[in-house]
Amino acid sequence: MTDRVREILSWYESDSPGTKTNIARLLAHGYLAGTGKLVILPVDQGFEHGPARSFAVNPPGYDPNYHFEMAIEAGCNAYAAPLGFLEAAAARHAGEVPLILKLNNHDLLYDEKDPISAVTGSVRDALRLGCVAIGFTIYPGSAGARTMYEQLRALAEEAKSHGLAVVVWSYPRGS
C-alpha cells in the first residue's frame, strides 16, 4: 500500500475496517492504483436518458458486458451502474473490476424542475453482487432534496454497517 493511500485511509478513521478495506480496493485497482486518484466508469445513462438515446449511436452499448469490458480495458478504478446492468454481467466479470451499485435512478419520461430519483436497488443487492460500494445521486436545491438526504443517510448507514463504501454524485437542480 502506498503512502498516499494510507494517508487517504487515515481520513476515514470513524469507518469500520471493512469499509476502509473497500476504499483501499478502489484506490488499489486500475491504472491509477496507489496514486490516490480515482476514475470510475458510471453507466446509468440507459436508465436516465433511455436506452435508444444512450446507445443507438453505438449498438454494442446495449450489452451490459460491453461496459464491464470498457471499464476493465480502460484500467478504471471501478465500474458503477444500476441494478439490472450489474446483475446481467457481474458473475461473468467477478473480480475483474470493483463494482459500485447505483441505488437510485431518475428518468426523463416526466419533465420536472425538481427531480427526485427513485430507489431502484438495495444494500442487500450490492452485497449479493460483490460490490465494494453503493452509489447515490442527490440534487441539492430541488424540492425533494431533504427526502434524498434522508434516503442517503439511511442507505449509507446500512451500507457501512456491512463494510461497503459510499459514493455520492451531487448535481445542483431545482426551481
PDB file of C-alpha atoms in Angstrom:
ATOM      1  CA  MET A   1       0.000   0.000   0.000  1.00  0.00           C
ATOM      2  CA  THR A   2       1.369   3.408  -0.937  1.00  0.00           C
ATOM      3  CA  ASP A   3       1.851   6.275   1.491  1.00  0.00           C
ATOM      4  CA  ARG A   4      -0.800   8.262  -0.406  1.00  0.00           C
ATOM      5  CA  VAL A   5      -3.416   5.520   0.037  1.00  0.00           C
ATOM      6  CA  ARG A   6      -2.500   5.231   3.733  1.00  0.00           C
ATOM      7  CA  GLU A   7      -2.980   8.992   4.078  1.00  0.00           C
ATOM      8  CA  ILE A   8      -6.404   8.850   2.406  1.00  0.00           C
ATOM      9  CA  LEU A   9      -7.498   5.930   4.580  1.00  0.00           C
ATOM     10  CA  SER A  10      -6.467   7.947   7.657  1.00  0.00           C
ATOM     11  CA  TRP A  11      -9.272  10.366   6.787  1.00  0.00           C
ATOM     12  CA  TYR A  12     -11.781   7.549   7.421  1.00  0.00           C
ATOM     13  CA  GLU A  13     -10.837   6.613  10.993  1.00  0.00           C
ATOM     14  CA  SER A  14     -14.508   6.622  12.038  1.00  0.00           C
ATOM     15  CA  ASP A  15     -15.315   3.928   9.470  1.00  0.00           C
ATOM     16  CA  SER A  16     -15.094   0.193  10.068  1.00  0.00           C
ATOM     17  CA  PRO A  17     -12.160  -1.903   8.880  1.00  0.00           C
ATOM     18  CA  GLY A  18     -14.496  -3.414   6.266  1.00  0.00           C
ATOM     19  CA  THR A  19     -15.389  -0.029   4.792  1.00  0.00           C
ATOM     20  CA  LYS A  20     -11.750   1.087   4.820  1.00  0.00           C
ATOM     21  CA  THR A  21     -10.747  -2.161   3.106  1.00  0.00           C
ATOM     22  CA  ASN A  22     -13.248  -1.498   0.323  1.00  0.00           C
ATOM     23  CA  ILE A  23     -11.991   2.076  -0.075  1.00  0.00           C
ATOM     24  CA  ALA A  24      -8.472   0.634  -0.299  1.00  0.00           C
ATOM     25  CA  ARG A  25      -9.682  -1.785  -3.002  1.00  0.00           C
ATOM     26  CA  LEU A  26     -10.957   1.160  -5.047  1.00  0.00           C
ATOM     27  CA  LEU A  27      -7.673   3.017  -4.619  1.00  0.00           C
ATOM     28  CA  ALA A  28      -5.559  -0.062  -5.423  1.00  0.00           C
ATOM     29  CA  HIS A  29      -7.212  -1.003  -8.727  1.00  0.00           C
ATOM     30  CA  GLY A  30      -6.660   0.155 -12.283  1.00  0.00           C
ATOM     31  CA  TYR A  31      -4.071   2.341 -13.945  1.00  0.00           C
ATOM     32  CA  LEU A  32      -4.204   4.924 -11.148  1.00  0.00           C
ATOM     33  CA  ALA A  33      -3.701   2.324  -8.408  1.00  0.00           C
ATOM     34  CA  GLY A  34      -1.839   3.745  -5.445  1.00  0.00           C
ATOM     35  CA  THR A  35      -1.937   7.379  -6.600  1.00  0.00           C
ATOM     36  CA  GLY A  36      -4.929   8.384  -4.500  1.00  0.00           C
ATOM     37  CA  LYS A  37      -6.850   9.297  -7.643  1.00  0.00           C
ATOM     38  CA  LEU A  38      -9.971   7.558  -8.932  1.00  0.00           C
ATOM     39  CA  VAL A  39     -11.584   7.089 -12.315  1.00  0.00           C
ATOM     40  CA  ILE A  40     -14.976   5.429 -12.027  1.00  0.00           C
ATOM     41  CA  LEU A  41     -16.910   4.491 -15.171  1.00  0.00           C
ATOM     42  CA  PRO A  42     -20.557   5.342 -14.384  1.00  0.00           C
ATOM     43  CA  VAL A  43     -23.031   3.822 -16.828  1.00  0.00           C
ATOM     44  CA  ASP A  44     -26.504   4.863 -15.773  1.00  0.00           C
ATOM     45  CA  GLN A  45     -27.448   6.851 -18.854  1.00  0.00           C
ATOM     46  CA  GLY A  46     -29.542   3.996 -20.269  1.00  0.00           C
ATOM     47  CA  PHE A  47     -31.832   4.384 -17.275  1.00  0.00           C
ATOM     48  CA  GLU A  48     -31.529   8.146 -17.001  1.00  0.00           C
ATOM     49  CA  HIS A  49     -31.929   9.071 -20.691  1.00  0.00           C
ATOM     50  CA  GLY A  50     -33.342   5.882 -22.187  1.00  0.00           C
ATOM     51  CA  PRO A  51     -31.510   3.103 -23.996  1.00  0.00           C
ATOM     52  CA  ALA A  52     -32.079   4.365 -27.546  1.00  0.00           C
ATOM     53  CA  ARG A  53     -30.852   7.882 -26.815  1.00  0.00           C
ATOM     54  CA  SER A  54     -27.870   6.492 -24.922  1.00  0.00           C
ATOM     55  CA  PHE A  55     -26.750   3.542 -27.021  1.00  0.00           C
ATOM     56  CA  ALA A  56     -28.265   3.709 -30.545  1.00  0.00           C
ATOM     57  CA  VAL A  57     -25.212   5.524 -31.925  1.00  0.00           C
ATOM     58  CA  ASN A  58     -23.039   2.689 -30.570  1.00  0.00           C
ATOM     59  CA  PRO A  59     -25.149  -0.515 -30.605  1.00  0.00           C
ATOM     60  CA  PRO A  60     -22.619  -2.593 -28.610  1.00  0.00           C
ATOM     61  CA  GLY A  61     -23.559  -0.292 -25.694  1.00  0.00           C
ATOM     62  CA  TYR A  62     -26.861  -2.137 -25.335  1.00  0.00           C
ATOM     63  CA  ASP A  63     -24.889  -5.112 -23.988  1.00  0.00           C
ATOM     64  CA  PRO A  64     -24.011  -4.784 -20.272  1.00  0.00           C
ATOM     65  CA  ASN A  65     -20.831  -6.824 -20.871  1.00  0.00           C
ATOM     66  CA  TYR A  66     -19.568  -4.073 -23.170  1.00  0.00           C
ATOM     67  CA  HIS A  67     -19.422  -1.598 -20.279  1.00  0.00           C
ATOM     68  CA  PHE A  68     -17.721  -4.040 -17.917  1.00  0.00           C
ATOM     69  CA  GLU A  69     -15.121  -4.723 -20.601  1.00  0.00           C
ATOM     70  CA  MET A  70     -14.658  -0.998 -21.240  1.00  0.00           C
ATOM     71  CA  ALA A  71     -14.015  -0.337 -17.536  1.00  0.00           C
ATOM     72  CA  ILE A  72     -11.574  -3.242 -17.367  1.00  0.00           C
ATOM     73  CA  GLU A  73      -9.674  -2.384 -20.563  1.00  0.00           C
ATOM     74  CA  ALA A  74      -9.531   1.319 -19.667  1.00  0.00           C
ATOM     75  CA  GLY A  75      -7.999   0.490 -16.285  1.00  0.00           C
ATOM     76  CA  CYS A  76     -10.745   2.206 -14.295  1.00  0.00           C
ATOM     77  CA  ASN A  77     -10.697   2.002 -10.519  1.00  0.00           C
ATOM     78  CA  ALA A  78     -14.350   0.900 -10.552  1.00  0.00           C
ATOM     79  CA  TYR A  79     -17.495   0.446 -12.611  1.00  0.00           C
ATOM     80  CA  ALA A  80     -20.784   1.927 -11.352  1.00  0.00           C
ATOM     81  CA  ALA A  81     -24.186   1.005 -12.758  1.00  0.00           C
ATOM     82  CA  PRO A  82     -27.828   0.378 -11.844  1.00  0.00           C
ATOM     83  CA  LEU A  83     -29.020  -2.998 -10.607  1.00  0.00           C
ATOM     84  CA  GLY A  84     -30.045  -4.554 -13.928  1.00  0.00           C
ATOM     85  CA  PHE A  85     -26.781  -3.748 -15.683  1.00  0.00           C
ATOM     86  CA  LEU A  86     -24.724  -5.219 -12.839  1.00  0.00           C
ATOM     87  CA  GLU A  87     -26.957  -8.282 -12.473  1.00  0.00           C
ATOM     88  CA  ALA A  88     -26.638  -9.027 -16.185  1.00  0.00           C
ATOM     89  CA  ALA A  89     -22.854  -9.400 -16.167  1.00  0.00           C
ATOM     90  CA  ALA A  90     -21.385  -9.304 -12.626  1.00  0.00           C
ATOM     91  CA  ALA A  91     -20.952 -13.082 -12.411  1.00  0.00           C
ATOM     92  CA  ARG A  92     -19.131 -13.210 -15.743  1.00  0.00           C
ATOM     93  CA  HIS A  93     -16.709 -10.454 -14.700  1.00  0.00           C
ATOM     94  CA  ALA A  94     -16.373 -11.295 -10.989  1.00  0.00           C
ATOM     95  CA  GLY A  95     -13.145  -9.921  -9.538  1.00  0.00           C
ATOM     96  CA  GLU A  96     -12.089  -8.097 -12.721  1.00  0.00           C
ATOM     97  CA  VAL A  97     -13.104  -4.580 -11.635  1.00  0.00           C
ATOM     98  CA  PRO A  98     -14.526  -3.227  -8.359  1.00  0.00           C
ATOM     99  CA  LEU A  99     -18.272  -2.629  -8.609  1.00  0.00           C
ATOM    100  CA  ILE A 100     -20.467   0.169  -7.294  1.00  0.00           C
ATOM    101  CA  LEU A 101     -24.226  -0.365  -7.319  1.00  0.00           C
ATOM    102  CA  LYS A 102     -26.048   2.874  -8.105  1.00  0.00           C
ATOM    103  CA  LEU A 103     -29.016   2.646  -5.761  1.00  0.00           C
ATOM    104  CA  ASN A 104     -31.180   5.432  -7.141  1.00  0.00           C
ATOM    105  CA  ASN A 105     -32.065   6.480 -10.644  1.00  0.00           C
ATOM    106  CA  HIS A 106     -34.063   9.136 -12.439  1.00  0.00           C
ATOM    107  CA  ASP A 107     -35.540   9.176 -15.920  1.00  0.00           C
ATOM    108  CA  LEU A 108     -36.637  11.884 -18.327  1.00  0.00           C
ATOM    109  CA  LEU A 109     -40.107  10.483 -19.007  1.00  0.00           C
ATOM    110  CA  TYR A 110     -41.575  13.107 -16.715  1.00  0.00           C
ATOM    111  CA  ASP A 111     -40.352  16.663 -17.225  1.00  0.00           C
ATOM    112  CA  GLU A 112     -39.757  18.215 -13.845  1.00  0.00           C
ATOM    113  CA  LYS A 113     -37.861  21.186 -12.464  1.00  0.00           C
ATOM    114  CA  ASP A 114     -37.303  19.483  -9.133  1.00  0.00           C
ATOM    115  CA  PRO A 115     -36.150  15.914  -9.826  1.00  0.00           C
ATOM    116  CA  ILE A 116     -36.101  13.180  -7.231  1.00  0.00           C
ATOM    117  CA  SER A 117     -34.663   9.788  -8.054  1.00  0.00           C
ATOM    118  CA  ALA A 118     -36.361   6.503  -7.235  1.00  0.00           C
ATOM    119  CA  VAL A 119     -34.513   3.972  -5.110  1.00  0.00           C
ATOM    120  CA  THR A 120     -34.049   1.047  -7.510  1.00  0.00           C
ATOM    121  CA  GLY A 121     -31.583  -1.179  -5.655  1.00  0.00           C
ATOM    122  CA  SER A 122     -30.660  -2.165  -2.117  1.00  0.00           C
ATOM    123  CA  VAL A 123     -27.625  -2.708   0.067  1.00  0.00           C
ATOM    124  CA  ARG A 124     -28.531  -6.401   0.023  1.00  0.00           C
ATOM    125  CA  ASP A 125     -28.297  -6.315  -3.796  1.00  0.00           C
ATOM    126  CA  ALA A 126     -24.860  -4.675  -3.575  1.00  0.00           C
ATOM    127  CA  LEU A 127     -23.626  -7.364  -1.202  1.00  0.00           C
ATOM    128  CA  ARG A 128     -25.069 -10.153  -3.362  1.00  0.00           C
ATOM    129  CA  LEU A 129     -23.284  -8.755  -6.432  1.00  0.00           C
ATOM    130  CA  GLY A 130     -19.917  -8.417  -4.649  1.00  0.00           C
ATOM    131  CA  CYS A 131     -19.825  -4.623  -4.779  1.00  0.00           C
ATOM    132  CA  VAL A 132     -17.253  -2.581  -2.862  1.00  0.00           C
ATOM    133  CA  ALA A 133     -19.617   0.387  -2.574  1.00  0.00           C
ATOM    134  CA  ILE A 134     -23.057   1.789  -3.144  1.00  0.00           C
ATOM    135  CA  GLY A 135     -23.636   4.933  -5.158  1.00  0.00           C
ATOM    136  CA  PHE A 136     -26.369   7.519  -4.703  1.00  0.00           C
ATOM    137  CA  THR A 137     -27.291  10.697  -6.589  1.00  0.00           C
ATOM    138  CA  ILE A 138     -28.585  13.819  -4.855  1.00  0.00           C
ATOM    139  CA  TYR A 139     -29.994  17.016  -6.359  1.00  0.00           C
ATOM    140  CA  PRO A 140     -29.274  19.867  -3.904  1.00  0.00           C
ATOM    141  CA  GLY A 141     -31.669  22.748  -4.436  1.00  0.00           C
ATOM    142  CA  SER A 142     -34.546  20.605  -5.647  1.00  0.00           C
ATOM    143  CA  ALA A 143     -37.813  20.394  -3.740  1.00  0.00           C
ATOM    144  CA  GLY A 144     -37.022  16.742  -2.955  1.00  0.00           C
ATOM    145  CA  ALA A 145     -33.519  17.369  -1.605  1.00  0.00           C
ATOM    146  CA  ARG A 146     -34.485  16.730   2.018  1.00  0.00           C
ATOM    147  CA  THR A 147     -36.018  13.374   1.096  1.00  0.00           C
ATOM    148  CA  MET A 148     -32.887  12.418  -0.863  1.00  0.00           C
ATOM    149  CA  TYR A 149     -30.643  13.393   2.062  1.00  0.00           C
ATOM    150  CA  GLU A 150     -32.720  11.231   4.405  1.00  0.00           C
ATOM    151  CA  GLN A 151     -32.616   8.292   1.979  1.00  0.00           C
ATOM    152  CA  LEU A 152     -28.857   8.697   1.590  1.00  0.00           C
ATOM    153  CA  ARG A 153     -28.303   8.820   5.342  1.00  0.00           C
ATOM    154  CA  ALA A 154     -30.262   5.601   5.898  1.00  0.00           C
ATOM    155  CA  LEU A 155     -28.654   3.748   2.989  1.00  0.00           C
ATOM    156  CA  ALA A 156     -25.137   4.931   3.905  1.00  0.00           C
ATOM    157  CA  GLU A 157     -25.634   3.755   7.482  1.00  0.00           C
ATOM    158  CA  GLU A 158     -26.813   0.343   6.284  1.00  0.00           C
ATOM    159  CA  ALA A 159     -24.037   0.039   3.692  1.00  0.00           C
ATOM    160  CA  LYS A 160     -21.300   0.979   6.139  1.00  0.00           C
ATOM    161  CA  SER A 161     -22.678  -1.471   8.714  1.00  0.00           C
ATOM    162  CA  HIS A 162     -21.854  -4.164   6.135  1.00  0.00           C
ATOM    163  CA  GLY A 163     -18.424  -2.729   5.281  1.00  0.00           C
ATOM    164  CA  LEU A 164     -19.381  -1.075   1.995  1.00  0.00           C
ATOM    165  CA  ALA A 165     -18.057   2.319   0.941  1.00  0.00           C
ATOM    166  CA  VAL A 166     -20.432   5.070  -0.218  1.00  0.00           C
ATOM    167  CA  VAL A 167     -20.071   7.229  -3.352  1.00  0.00           C
ATOM    168  CA  VAL A 168     -22.299  10.300  -3.766  1.00  0.00           C
ATOM    169  CA  TRP A 169     -22.950  12.113  -7.034  1.00  0.00           C
ATOM    170  CA  SER A 170     -24.285  15.647  -6.497  1.00  0.00           C
ATOM    171  CA  TYR A 171     -25.942  17.753  -9.203  1.00  0.00           C
ATOM    172  CA  PRO A 172     -27.469  21.139  -8.248  1.00  0.00           C
ATOM    173  CA  ARG A 173     -31.040  21.321  -9.544  1.00  0.00           C
ATOM    174  CA  GLY A 174     -34.324  22.884  -8.678  1.00  0.00           C
ATOM    175  CA  SER A 175     -36.570  25.823  -9.119  1.00  0.00           C
TER     176      SER A 175
END
